[in-house]
Coordinates of C-alpha atoms in Angstrom, one line a residue:
M1 CA -125.5 -68.2 -34.5
C2 CA -124.7 -65.7 -31.8
K3 CA -122.3 -68.2 -30.2
K4 CA -120.4 -68.5 -33.5
I5 CA -120.2 -64.7 -33.8
V6 CA -118.8 -64.5 -30.3
L7 CA -116.3 -67.2 -31.0
A8 CA -115.2 -65.5 -34.2
V9 CA -114.7 -62.2 -32.4
V10 CA -112.6 -63.9 -29.7
F11 CA -110.5 -65.7 -32.3
I12 CA -109.9 -62.5 -34.2
F13 CA -108.9 -60.7 -31.0
F14 CA -106.6 -63.6 -30.1
M15 CA -104.9 -63.5 -33.5
M16 CA -104.4 -59.7 -33.4
T17 CA -102.9 -60.0 -29.9
T18 CA -100.7 -62.8 -30.9
V19 CA -99.4 -60.8 -33.9
A20 CA -98.7 -57.8 -31.7
I21 CA -96.7 -59.9 -29.2
A22 CA -94.9 -61.8 -31.9
S23 CA -93.8 -58.7 -33.6
P24 CA -91.1 -56.6 -31.8
A25 CA -91.4 -53.1 -30.4
I26 CA -88.6 -51.1 -32.1
Y27 CA -87.3 -47.9 -30.5
Y28 CA -85.3 -45.4 -32.5
S29 CA -83.0 -43.2 -30.4
P30 CA -81.3 -40.3 -32.0
H31 CA -78.6 -40.2 -29.3
P32 CA -77.3 -42.3 -26.5
D33 CA -79.6 -41.6 -23.5
D34 CA -82.8 -40.6 -25.3
E35 CA -84.1 -44.1 -25.1
T36 CA -83.7 -44.0 -21.3
W37 CA -84.8 -40.5 -20.5
G38 CA -88.0 -40.6 -22.6
M39 CA -88.8 -44.2 -23.4
A40 CA -87.5 -46.6 -20.6
H41 CA -90.9 -47.2 -19.0
S42 CA -92.4 -48.0 -22.4
I43 CA -89.6 -50.4 -23.1
R44 CA -90.3 -52.2 -19.9
K45 CA -94.0 -52.3 -20.5
H46 CA -93.5 -54.2 -23.7
K47 CA -91.0 -56.5 -22.1
D48 CA -93.4 -57.2 -19.3
A49 CA -96.1 -58.0 -21.9
G50 CA -93.8 -60.7 -23.3
R51 CA -92.6 -58.8 -26.4
E52 CA -89.2 -58.5 -27.8
V53 CA -87.7 -55.0 -27.8
Y54 CA -85.1 -53.7 -30.2
V55 CA -83.4 -50.3 -29.8
V56 CA -81.8 -48.6 -32.7
L57 CA -79.1 -45.9 -32.0
L58 CA -79.1 -43.6 -35.0
T59 CA -76.1 -41.3 -34.4
D60 CA -72.5 -41.6 -33.2
G61 CA -73.2 -39.4 -30.2
E62 CA -70.0 -37.4 -30.7
N63 CA -71.4 -33.9 -31.1
S64 CA -72.1 -33.2 -27.4
A65 CA -71.0 -30.1 -25.6
V66 CA -69.8 -32.5 -22.9
Y67 CA -66.9 -33.4 -25.2
N68 CA -65.2 -30.1 -24.3
W69 CA -65.2 -31.2 -20.6
W70 CA -64.3 -34.8 -21.3
I71 CA -61.2 -34.1 -23.5
T72 CA -59.6 -32.0 -20.7
S73 CA -61.0 -33.9 -17.7
G74 CA -58.0 -36.1 -17.1
Y75 CA -60.3 -39.1 -17.5
Q76 CA -60.4 -39.2 -21.3
K77 CA -59.6 -42.6 -22.7
D78 CA -58.3 -44.1 -26.0
W79 CA -61.3 -46.4 -26.4
D80 CA -60.2 -47.7 -29.8
N81 CA -56.5 -48.1 -28.9
D82 CA -55.3 -46.3 -32.0
G83 CA -52.8 -44.1 -30.1
D84 CA -54.8 -40.9 -30.0
I85 CA -57.8 -39.5 -28.1
D86 CA -60.4 -37.8 -30.1
R87 CA -64.2 -37.4 -30.8
F88 CA -64.4 -40.9 -32.0
D89 CA -63.3 -42.2 -28.6
F90 CA -65.8 -39.9 -27.0
G91 CA -68.5 -41.4 -29.2
L92 CA -67.4 -44.9 -28.2
A93 CA -67.7 -43.9 -24.5
R94 CA -71.2 -42.6 -25.1
R95 CA -72.2 -45.8 -26.9
E96 CA -70.8 -47.8 -24.0
E97 CA -73.2 -45.9 -21.7
F98 CA -76.0 -46.7 -24.1
R99 CA -75.0 -50.4 -24.0
R100 CA -75.0 -50.5 -20.2
A101 CA -78.4 -48.7 -20.0
T102 CA -80.1 -51.0 -22.5
Y103 CA -78.7 -54.0 -20.7
E104 CA -80.3 -52.8 -17.5
L105 CA -83.6 -52.4 -19.3
G106 CA -83.5 -56.0 -20.7
V107 CA -83.5 -54.9 -24.3
D108 CA -83.2 -58.0 -26.6
R109 CA -81.2 -56.4 -29.5
C110 CA -79.3 -53.1 -30.1
Y111 CA -78.5 -51.8 -33.5
F112 CA -75.7 -49.2 -33.9
Y113 CA -75.6 -46.6 -36.6
G114 CA -73.2 -43.8 -36.6
G115 CA -69.4 -44.0 -36.2
E116 CA -66.6 -43.1 -38.4
N117 CA -67.5 -42.4 -42.1
S118 CA -71.0 -43.7 -41.5
G119 CA -72.9 -40.6 -42.5
F120 CA -75.1 -40.9 -39.3
Y121 CA -73.7 -37.9 -37.4
D122 CA -74.9 -36.4 -34.2
G123 CA -76.6 -33.1 -35.0
A124 CA -76.8 -33.8 -38.7
L125 CA -79.4 -36.6 -39.1
T126 CA -81.7 -36.2 -42.1
Q127 CA -85.3 -37.4 -42.4
I128 CA -84.4 -39.5 -45.4
Q129 CA -81.6 -41.3 -43.6
V130 CA -83.9 -42.2 -40.7
K131 CA -86.8 -43.1 -43.0
N132 CA -84.6 -45.6 -44.9
V133 CA -83.6 -47.2 -41.6
M134 CA -87.2 -47.4 -40.4
Q135 CA -88.4 -48.8 -43.7
S136 CA -85.8 -51.6 -43.5
F137 CA -87.1 -52.6 -40.0
E138 CA -90.7 -52.4 -41.2
Q139 CA -90.0 -54.7 -44.1
N140 CA -88.2 -57.2 -41.9
Y141 CA -90.7 -57.0 -39.0
P142 CA -94.2 -56.4 -40.4
K143 CA -96.7 -55.4 -37.7
A144 CA -93.9 -54.1 -35.4
S145 CA -94.5 -51.1 -33.2
H146 CA -92.3 -48.2 -33.9
K147 CA -91.3 -45.6 -31.3
T148 CA -89.1 -42.5 -31.4
T149 CA -88.7 -39.0 -30.0
M150 CA -91.2 -36.2 -30.4
K151 CA -90.2 -33.0 -32.0
Y152 CA -90.7 -29.5 -30.9
T153 CA -93.8 -27.8 -32.3
D154 CA -95.4 -24.4 -32.0
G155 CA -98.3 -26.1 -30.3
L156 CA -96.7 -26.3 -26.9
W157 CA -99.8 -24.8 -25.4
N158 CA -101.8 -27.9 -26.2
G159 CA -99.2 -30.3 -24.9
V160 CA -98.3 -31.8 -28.3
G161 CA -94.7 -30.7 -28.9
D162 CA -91.6 -31.4 -26.9
L163 CA -89.8 -28.5 -25.1
C164 CA -86.6 -28.1 -27.1
N165 CA -85.9 -28.0 -30.8
H166 CA -83.2 -30.5 -31.7
P167 CA -82.7 -31.3 -35.4
D168 CA -82.1 -35.0 -34.8
H169 CA -85.3 -35.4 -32.8
L170 CA -87.1 -33.6 -35.7
A171 CA -85.6 -36.0 -38.3
C172 CA -86.7 -39.0 -36.3
C173 CA -90.2 -37.7 -35.6
D174 CA -90.9 -36.7 -39.2
A175 CA -89.5 -39.9 -40.6
L176 CA -91.7 -42.0 -38.4
K177 CA -94.8 -39.9 -39.1
E178 CA -94.1 -40.4 -42.8
L179 CA -93.7 -44.2 -42.3
Y180 CA -97.0 -44.3 -40.3
L181 CA -98.8 -42.4 -43.1
A182 CA -97.4 -45.1 -45.5
N183 CA -99.3 -47.7 -43.5
A184 CA -97.0 -48.7 -40.7
Y185 CA -98.8 -50.8 -38.1
D186 CA -98.2 -48.7 -35.0
A187 CA -96.2 -45.5 -34.2
R188 CA -95.7 -43.5 -31.0
F189 CA -93.6 -40.4 -30.2
Y190 CA -92.1 -39.7 -26.8
K191 CA -91.0 -36.5 -25.2
V192 CA -87.4 -36.3 -23.9
Y193 CA -87.0 -32.6 -22.9
V194 CA -90.3 -32.4 -21.0
Y195 CA -88.5 -33.1 -17.7
F196 CA -86.9 -29.7 -17.8
N197 CA -90.4 -28.5 -16.9
S198 CA -91.9 -28.7 -13.4
P199 CA -94.5 -31.5 -13.0
A200 CA -97.5 -29.2 -13.3
Y201 CA -96.3 -28.3 -16.9
R202 CA -95.6 -31.8 -18.1
W203 CA -98.5 -33.0 -20.3
S204 CA -99.1 -35.0 -23.4
P205 CA -102.1 -36.5 -25.3
L206 CA -101.1 -39.9 -23.8
I207 CA -99.4 -40.1 -20.4
E208 CA -98.1 -43.6 -19.5
T209 CA -97.6 -44.4 -15.8
A210 CA -95.0 -47.0 -14.8
T211 CA -95.3 -49.7 -12.2
E212 CA -92.9 -49.7 -9.3
N213 CA -90.7 -52.2 -10.9
Q214 CA -90.7 -50.5 -14.3
H215 CA -89.7 -47.3 -12.7
Y216 CA -87.0 -49.0 -10.7
L217 CA -85.5 -50.5 -13.8
K218 CA -85.6 -47.0 -15.5
Q219 CA -83.7 -45.6 -12.5
R220 CA -81.1 -48.4 -12.8
A221 CA -80.6 -47.7 -16.5
M222 CA -80.2 -44.0 -15.7
Y223 CA -77.7 -44.6 -13.0
Y224 CA -75.6 -47.5 -14.3
G225 CA -75.9 -46.2 -17.9
Y226 CA -75.6 -42.5 -17.6
G227 CA -75.2 -41.4 -13.9
L228 CA -72.5 -43.5 -12.4
W229 CA -69.2 -41.7 -11.5
S230 CA -66.3 -44.1 -11.2
P231 CA -63.4 -43.0 -13.4
P232 CA -61.9 -43.8 -15.8
T233 CA -64.8 -45.8 -17.3
Y234 CA -67.9 -44.4 -15.7
L235 CA -68.0 -40.7 -16.3
M236 CA -71.8 -40.0 -16.3
I237 CA -71.6 -38.3 -19.7
G238 CA -75.4 -38.6 -20.1
K239 CA -76.1 -37.0 -16.8
R240 CA -73.7 -34.2 -17.6
S241 CA -75.3 -33.5 -21.0
M242 CA -78.7 -32.8 -19.4
G243 CA -77.7 -31.5 -16.0
T244 CA -78.4 -32.6 -12.5
T245 CA -81.8 -30.9 -12.2
Y246 CA -83.1 -32.6 -15.3
Y247 CA -81.7 -35.9 -14.2
G248 CA -83.4 -35.6 -10.8
N249 CA -86.7 -34.6 -12.4
C250 CA -86.6 -37.6 -14.8
A251 CA -85.6 -40.0 -12.1
A252 CA -88.5 -38.9 -9.8
D253 CA -91.3 -39.0 -12.4
Y254 CA -93.3 -42.3 -12.9
K255 CA -94.8 -40.9 -16.1
E256 CA -93.7 -40.8 -19.7
Y257 CA -95.2 -38.4 -22.2
C258 CA -96.4 -39.9 -25.5
V259 CA -97.9 -38.4 -28.6
F260 CA -100.1 -40.2 -31.2
P261 CA -99.3 -39.8 -34.9
W262 CA -102.7 -38.3 -35.5
S263 CA -102.1 -35.6 -32.8
F264 CA -99.9 -33.4 -35.0

């Protein structure tokens, strides 16, 4: 009798593990670079576990302050070959950085929202927009793990909230929390702005530590995606958007800072 119970428990554990590996881990990035700054180690952990990883880019990436530098830099480029250079071209340049970074991380599929007349605009995401996207992935991939950015909260003293208040991060965070409460299988929230802090002030309910190889691949994604200077194509827009101090802090830290859905 005891042997049968043990075998049953082992079988159930095996089935649960098989379902988890068979279902993808899906990362929702509000902007090009958030997936790398805050979630690259996590992406590699799932890849190393044999899981497919999908990254969903939710905005066009056009509303960055770096645009003002880019448009007068002498390196601006007509990415869509329509005869003029504008914010849409800047967004295409940012999405090219995203494509290169996710390639370095070994991501299996990328999904692009945003773009001209899409309604998914940088700085203007809404919770309902994000929730609808997440629900479609949840329906197509039951038992998937869902990951996105953590929002700023007033509870910074207890390590829950992220450091800066960005409306797109807020929309992503609240949408996934809503999906989780509606019985999503798994949800996690990652801090992006935490690397502005010194190491002693970086904390979270769950701190994930990378292996040497996982961290090396994050650094490759940071450099070849967002930190390489080789005009006219490689303009390190991602690095410019966060600054060299942040970039250096992030590149040196083997840790990523995660929040459970029941922590806030």
